[in-house]
Amino acid sequence: IGVLPAGNKPAGPAVVLCAHIDHLGYGSQGGSRAKGAQRKRLHPGADDNGSGTAAMFEVAQHLAALKEAGTLKLKRDIIFIAFSGEEMGLWGSRFYVEQLKEAKRLLDVYACLNLDMIGRLKEDSFTLTGLSTSDDWNAVLDTVGAPDGLKVNRRNRAPGGDSLPFANNRIPALFGITGM
């Protein structure tokens, strides 16, 4: 967990940017391409765990550099979290959200943005799910815009992965993916 503060003191509810560091495990949850004896072995991989966490670290480094240069003005603190146990049942993100709940601090999180399996960009298409978790998501996304040549598919269905425990506790959450 790392925090990029908006200023010198906490700036109200923070935005969580997260990804997960575990891959398909033993492939029992699906998504495995292993054959024969490989099916029952550990499935290390780069897309399911590496692409989201790599992007999260790149965003953190980029925003920190902009802030250091004085060219980034944040309204909210950003909390960067690399969760584990996603493939086992969202253990890390569920634990984090449960800790917030027990401490009566759910309101300390404004929104969650989760990056998961973003390394297989095909047809220049990136999908965001979870728009149904906030009436404001479409308006916010309209102000940001996508880089030239990238199509962003917006889906109202519930977000997946580590953003789900946030959404289940009424914290607006988006889930970004480029496909399986």
PDB file of C-alpha atoms in Angstrom:
ATOM      1  CA  ILE A   1       0.000   0.000   0.000  1.00  0.00           C
ATOM      2  CA  GLY A   2       1.243   3.446  -0.881  1.00  0.00           C
ATOM      3  CA  VAL A   3      -0.374   6.857  -0.586  1.00  0.00           C
ATOM      4  CA  LEU A   4       0.075   9.896  -2.793  1.00  0.00           C
ATOM      5  CA  PRO A   5      -1.281  12.722  -0.634  1.00  0.00           C
ATOM      6  CA  ALA A   6      -3.103  15.600  -2.267  1.00  0.00           C
ATOM      7  CA  GLY A   7      -1.437  18.045   0.083  1.00  0.00           C
ATOM      8  CA  ASN A   8       0.227  18.242   3.473  1.00  0.00           C
ATOM      9  CA  LYS A   9      -2.682  16.663   5.340  1.00  0.00           C
ATOM     10  CA  PRO A  10      -5.342  14.083   4.428  1.00  0.00           C
ATOM     11  CA  ALA A  11      -7.692  15.436   1.782  1.00  0.00           C
ATOM     12  CA  GLY A  12     -11.014  13.854   2.646  1.00  0.00           C
ATOM     13  CA  PRO A  13     -12.170  10.584   1.089  1.00  0.00           C
ATOM     14  CA  ALA A  14      -9.419   9.015  -1.032  1.00  0.00           C
ATOM     15  CA  VAL A  15      -9.454   7.244  -4.364  1.00  0.00           C
ATOM     16  CA  VAL A  16      -8.115   3.674  -4.310  1.00  0.00           C
ATOM     17  CA  LEU A  17      -6.240   2.483  -7.410  1.00  0.00           C
ATOM     18  CA  CYS A  18      -5.651  -1.247  -7.124  1.00  0.00           C
ATOM     19  CA  ALA A  19      -4.547  -4.402  -8.890  1.00  0.00           C
ATOM     20  CA  HIS A  20      -3.744  -7.918  -7.751  1.00  0.00           C
ATOM     21  CA  ILE A  21      -0.456  -9.783  -7.567  1.00  0.00           C
ATOM     22  CA  ASP A  22      -1.631 -13.395  -7.805  1.00  0.00           C
ATOM     23  CA  HIS A  23      -2.311 -15.173 -11.084  1.00  0.00           C
ATOM     24  CA  LEU A  24      -4.567 -18.093 -11.904  1.00  0.00           C
ATOM     25  CA  GLY A  25      -3.227 -20.184  -9.026  1.00  0.00           C
ATOM     26  CA  TYR A  26      -3.702 -23.798 -10.012  1.00  0.00           C
ATOM     27  CA  GLY A  27      -6.202 -22.938 -12.726  1.00  0.00           C
ATOM     28  CA  SER A  28      -9.197 -24.299 -10.822  1.00  0.00           C
ATOM     29  CA  GLN A  29     -11.145 -21.055 -11.310  1.00  0.00           C
ATOM     30  CA  GLY A  30     -10.920 -21.291 -15.098  1.00  0.00           C
ATOM     31  CA  GLY A  31      -8.901 -19.387 -17.644  1.00  0.00           C
ATOM     32  CA  SER A  32      -6.174 -22.032 -17.808  1.00  0.00           C
ATOM     33  CA  ARG A  33      -4.670 -22.971 -21.149  1.00  0.00           C
ATOM     34  CA  ALA A  34      -2.559 -25.750 -19.604  1.00  0.00           C
ATOM     35  CA  LYS A  35      -2.775 -29.253 -20.994  1.00  0.00           C
ATOM     36  CA  GLY A  36      -2.003 -32.691 -19.562  1.00  0.00           C
ATOM     37  CA  ALA A  37       0.274 -32.790 -16.514  1.00  0.00           C
ATOM     38  CA  GLN A  38       0.606 -28.985 -16.542  1.00  0.00           C
ATOM     39  CA  ARG A  39      -3.067 -28.561 -15.571  1.00  0.00           C
ATOM     40  CA  LYS A  40      -2.418 -29.457 -11.920  1.00  0.00           C
ATOM     41  CA  ARG A  41       0.696 -27.317 -11.536  1.00  0.00           C
ATOM     42  CA  LEU A  42       0.942 -23.707 -10.434  1.00  0.00           C
ATOM     43  CA  HIS A  43       0.003 -21.290 -13.238  1.00  0.00           C
ATOM     44  CA  PRO A  44       2.413 -18.355 -13.011  1.00  0.00           C
ATOM     45  CA  GLY A  45       1.644 -15.648 -15.517  1.00  0.00           C
ATOM     46  CA  ALA A  46       2.211 -12.094 -16.538  1.00  0.00           C
ATOM     47  CA  ASP A  47      -1.160 -10.783 -17.729  1.00  0.00           C
ATOM     48  CA  ASP A  48      -3.504 -11.623 -14.880  1.00  0.00           C
ATOM     49  CA  ASN A  49      -1.194 -10.329 -12.182  1.00  0.00           C
ATOM     50  CA  GLY A  50       1.617  -8.478 -13.889  1.00  0.00           C
ATOM     51  CA  SER A  51      -0.182  -6.144 -16.264  1.00  0.00           C
ATOM     52  CA  GLY A  52      -2.499  -4.546 -13.705  1.00  0.00           C
ATOM     53  CA  THR A  53       0.162  -4.126 -11.028  1.00  0.00           C
ATOM     54  CA  ALA A  54       2.715  -2.840 -13.561  1.00  0.00           C
ATOM     55  CA  ALA A  55       0.232  -0.233 -14.775  1.00  0.00           C
ATOM     56  CA  MET A  56      -0.662   0.718 -11.201  1.00  0.00           C
ATOM     57  CA  PHE A  57       3.027   1.279 -10.369  1.00  0.00           C
ATOM     58  CA  GLU A  58       3.525   3.269 -13.586  1.00  0.00           C
ATOM     59  CA  VAL A  59       0.566   5.502 -12.734  1.00  0.00           C
ATOM     60  CA  ALA A  60       1.863   5.986  -9.184  1.00  0.00           C
ATOM     61  CA  GLN A  61       5.341   6.888 -10.408  1.00  0.00           C
ATOM     62  CA  HIS A  62       4.014   9.233 -13.103  1.00  0.00           C
ATOM     63  CA  LEU A  63       1.626  11.071 -10.762  1.00  0.00           C
ATOM     64  CA  ALA A  64       4.290  11.358  -8.049  1.00  0.00           C
ATOM     65  CA  ALA A  65       6.701  12.887 -10.582  1.00  0.00           C
ATOM     66  CA  LEU A  66       4.078  15.359 -11.777  1.00  0.00           C
ATOM     67  CA  LYS A  67       3.291  16.331  -8.190  1.00  0.00           C
ATOM     68  CA  GLU A  68       6.989  16.732  -7.391  1.00  0.00           C
ATOM     69  CA  ALA A  69       7.353  18.999 -10.453  1.00  0.00           C
ATOM     70  CA  GLY A  70       4.400  21.068  -9.267  1.00  0.00           C
ATOM     71  CA  THR A  71       2.284  20.311 -12.330  1.00  0.00           C
ATOM     72  CA  LEU A  72      -0.292  18.082 -10.631  1.00  0.00           C
ATOM     73  CA  LYS A  73      -2.902  19.419  -8.269  1.00  0.00           C
ATOM     74  CA  LEU A  74      -4.869  16.679  -6.577  1.00  0.00           C
ATOM     75  CA  LYS A  75      -8.229  17.142  -4.880  1.00  0.00           C
ATOM     76  CA  ARG A  76      -8.047  13.737  -3.196  1.00  0.00           C
ATOM     77  CA  ASP A  77      -5.372  11.473  -1.809  1.00  0.00           C
ATOM     78  CA  ILE A  78      -4.711   8.404  -3.937  1.00  0.00           C
ATOM     79  CA  ILE A  79      -4.151   5.059  -2.247  1.00  0.00           C
ATOM     80  CA  PHE A  80      -2.316   2.484  -4.363  1.00  0.00           C
ATOM     81  CA  ILE A  81      -2.881  -1.125  -3.279  1.00  0.00           C
ATOM     82  CA  ALA A  82      -1.514  -4.360  -4.725  1.00  0.00           C
ATOM     83  CA  PHE A  83      -3.842  -7.009  -3.300  1.00  0.00           C
ATOM     84  CA  SER A  84      -3.134 -10.707  -3.023  1.00  0.00           C
ATOM     85  CA  GLY A  85      -5.611 -13.552  -2.740  1.00  0.00           C
ATOM     86  CA  GLU A  86      -7.802 -12.305  -5.597  1.00  0.00           C
ATOM     87  CA  GLU A  87      -7.794 -15.709  -7.232  1.00  0.00           C
ATOM     88  CA  MET A  88      -8.581 -17.389  -3.909  1.00  0.00           C
ATOM     89  CA  GLY A  89     -11.765 -15.354  -3.435  1.00  0.00           C
ATOM     90  CA  LEU A  90     -10.826 -11.652  -3.230  1.00  0.00           C
ATOM     91  CA  TRP A  91      -9.139 -12.257   0.124  1.00  0.00           C
ATOM     92  CA  GLY A  92      -6.985  -9.116   0.167  1.00  0.00           C
ATOM     93  CA  SER A  93      -9.600  -6.638  -1.017  1.00  0.00           C
ATOM     94  CA  ARG A  94     -12.337  -8.188   1.137  1.00  0.00           C
ATOM     95  CA  PHE A  95     -10.030  -8.008   4.177  1.00  0.00           C
ATOM     96  CA  TYR A  96      -9.181  -4.364   3.450  1.00  0.00           C
ATOM     97  CA  VAL A  97     -12.832  -3.363   3.061  1.00  0.00           C
ATOM     98  CA  GLU A  98     -13.821  -5.349   6.178  1.00  0.00           C
ATOM     99  CA  GLN A  99     -11.141  -3.498   8.160  1.00  0.00           C
ATOM    100  CA  LEU A 100     -12.553  -0.192   6.925  1.00  0.00           C
ATOM    101  CA  LYS A 101     -16.034  -1.344   7.940  1.00  0.00           C
ATOM    102  CA  GLU A 102     -14.966  -2.424  11.421  1.00  0.00           C
ATOM    103  CA  ALA A 103     -13.218   0.905  11.959  1.00  0.00           C
ATOM    104  CA  LYS A 104     -16.303   2.723  10.616  1.00  0.00           C
ATOM    105  CA  ARG A 105     -14.144   4.279   7.904  1.00  0.00           C
ATOM    106  CA  LEU A 106     -15.871   3.192   4.689  1.00  0.00           C
ATOM    107  CA  LEU A 107     -16.596   6.853   4.007  1.00  0.00           C
ATOM    108  CA  ASP A 108     -12.832   7.452   3.859  1.00  0.00           C
ATOM    109  CA  VAL A 109     -12.855   5.879   0.375  1.00  0.00           C
ATOM    110  CA  TYR A 110     -14.452   7.945  -2.365  1.00  0.00           C
ATOM    111  CA  ALA A 111     -14.035   5.438  -5.197  1.00  0.00           C
ATOM    112  CA  CYS A 112     -12.089   2.379  -6.315  1.00  0.00           C
ATOM    113  CA  LEU A 113     -10.445   1.890  -9.708  1.00  0.00           C
ATOM    114  CA  ASN A 114      -9.217  -1.658 -10.327  1.00  0.00           C
ATOM    115  CA  LEU A 115      -6.872  -2.744 -13.127  1.00  0.00           C
ATOM    116  CA  ASP A 116      -6.990  -6.460 -13.916  1.00  0.00           C
ATOM    117  CA  MET A 117      -5.749  -8.268 -17.012  1.00  0.00           C
ATOM    118  CA  ILE A 118      -5.021  -5.180 -19.073  1.00  0.00           C
ATOM    119  CA  GLY A 119      -2.090  -6.680 -20.995  1.00  0.00           C
ATOM    120  CA  ARG A 120      -3.949  -8.285 -23.901  1.00  0.00           C
ATOM    121  CA  LEU A 121      -5.129  -5.254 -25.786  1.00  0.00           C
ATOM    122  CA  LYS A 122      -6.854  -6.483 -28.924  1.00  0.00           C
ATOM    123  CA  GLU A 123      -8.519  -4.272 -31.477  1.00  0.00           C
ATOM    124  CA  ASP A 124      -7.543  -1.277 -29.346  1.00  0.00           C
ATOM    125  CA  SER A 125     -10.405  -2.034 -26.975  1.00  0.00           C
ATOM    126  CA  PHE A 126     -10.378  -1.456 -23.206  1.00  0.00           C
ATOM    127  CA  THR A 127     -13.456  -2.326 -21.133  1.00  0.00           C
ATOM    128  CA  LEU A 128     -14.625  -0.605 -17.951  1.00  0.00           C
ATOM    129  CA  THR A 129     -17.358  -2.271 -15.927  1.00  0.00           C
ATOM    130  CA  GLY A 130     -19.057  -0.923 -12.840  1.00  0.00           C
ATOM    131  CA  LEU A 131     -20.635   2.202 -14.276  1.00  0.00           C
ATOM    132  CA  SER A 132     -23.803   1.255 -12.392  1.00  0.00           C
ATOM    133  CA  THR A 133     -22.017   1.875  -9.076  1.00  0.00           C
ATOM    134  CA  SER A 134     -22.267   5.657  -9.491  1.00  0.00           C
ATOM    135  CA  ASP A 135     -24.533   7.983 -11.428  1.00  0.00           C
ATOM    136  CA  ASP A 136     -21.449  10.172 -12.006  1.00  0.00           C
ATOM    137  CA  TRP A 137     -19.132   7.720 -13.777  1.00  0.00           C
ATOM    138  CA  ASN A 138     -20.210   8.519 -17.337  1.00  0.00           C
ATOM    139  CA  ALA A 139     -19.890  12.266 -16.794  1.00  0.00           C
ATOM    140  CA  VAL A 140     -16.459  11.838 -15.201  1.00  0.00           C
ATOM    141  CA  LEU A 141     -15.266   9.573 -17.999  1.00  0.00           C
ATOM    142  CA  ASP A 142     -16.557  12.046 -20.598  1.00  0.00           C
ATOM    143  CA  THR A 143     -14.253  14.723 -19.140  1.00  0.00           C
ATOM    144  CA  VAL A 144     -11.190  12.470 -19.281  1.00  0.00           C
ATOM    145  CA  GLY A 145     -11.458  11.004 -22.761  1.00  0.00           C
ATOM    146  CA  ALA A 146      -9.449   8.115 -24.152  1.00  0.00           C
ATOM    147  CA  PRO A 147      -6.058   8.335 -25.852  1.00  0.00           C
ATOM    148  CA  ASP A 148      -6.216   8.506 -29.649  1.00  0.00           C
ATOM    149  CA  GLY A 149      -6.891   5.106 -31.150  1.00  0.00           C
ATOM    150  CA  LEU A 150      -8.167   3.496 -27.949  1.00  0.00           C
ATOM    151  CA  LYS A 151     -11.809   2.516 -27.738  1.00  0.00           C
ATOM    152  CA  VAL A 152     -13.183   2.391 -24.196  1.00  0.00           C
ATOM    153  CA  ASN A 153     -16.199   0.134 -23.814  1.00  0.00           C
ATOM    154  CA  ARG A 154     -18.344   1.184 -20.879  1.00  0.00           C
ATOM    155  CA  ARG A 155     -20.456  -1.477 -19.192  1.00  0.00           C
ATOM    156  CA  ASN A 156     -23.097  -0.931 -16.535  1.00  0.00           C
ATOM    157  CA  ARG A 157     -22.759  -4.440 -15.111  1.00  0.00           C
ATOM    158  CA  ALA A 158     -21.213  -4.959 -11.689  1.00  0.00           C
ATOM    159  CA  PRO A 159     -17.451  -4.564 -11.501  1.00  0.00           C
ATOM    160  CA  GLY A 160     -15.335  -7.664 -11.062  1.00  0.00           C
ATOM    161  CA  GLY A 161     -12.248  -8.682  -9.187  1.00  0.00           C
ATOM    162  CA  ASP A 162     -10.925  -6.615  -6.310  1.00  0.00           C
ATOM    163  CA  SER A 163     -13.311  -3.748  -7.019  1.00  0.00           C
ATOM    164  CA  LEU A 164     -16.299  -5.932  -6.074  1.00  0.00           C
ATOM    165  CA  PRO A 165     -15.941  -5.699  -2.247  1.00  0.00           C
ATOM    166  CA  PHE A 166     -15.873  -1.906  -2.602  1.00  0.00           C
ATOM    167  CA  ALA A 167     -18.977  -1.885  -4.817  1.00  0.00           C
ATOM    168  CA  ASN A 168     -20.756  -4.293  -2.469  1.00  0.00           C
ATOM    169  CA  ASN A 169     -20.271  -1.697   0.263  1.00  0.00           C
ATOM    170  CA  ARG A 170     -21.657   1.177  -1.820  1.00  0.00           C
ATOM    171  CA  ILE A 171     -18.283   2.602  -2.803  1.00  0.00           C
ATOM    172  CA  PRO A 172     -18.280   3.551  -6.504  1.00  0.00           C
ATOM    173  CA  ALA A 173     -15.967   1.152  -8.314  1.00  0.00           C
ATOM    174  CA  LEU A 174     -14.687   0.581 -11.827  1.00  0.00           C
ATOM    175  CA  PHE A 175     -13.004  -2.540 -13.169  1.00  0.00           C
ATOM    176  CA  GLY A 176     -10.688  -2.229 -16.165  1.00  0.00           C
ATOM    177  CA  ILE A 177      -9.834  -5.182 -18.410  1.00  0.00           C
ATOM    178  CA  THR A 178      -8.662  -5.827 -21.972  1.00  0.00           C
ATOM    179  CA  GLY A 179     -10.025  -9.384 -22.132  1.00  0.00           C
ATOM    180  CA  MET A 180      -9.133 -12.925 -21.245  1.00  0.00           C
TER     181      MET A 180
END
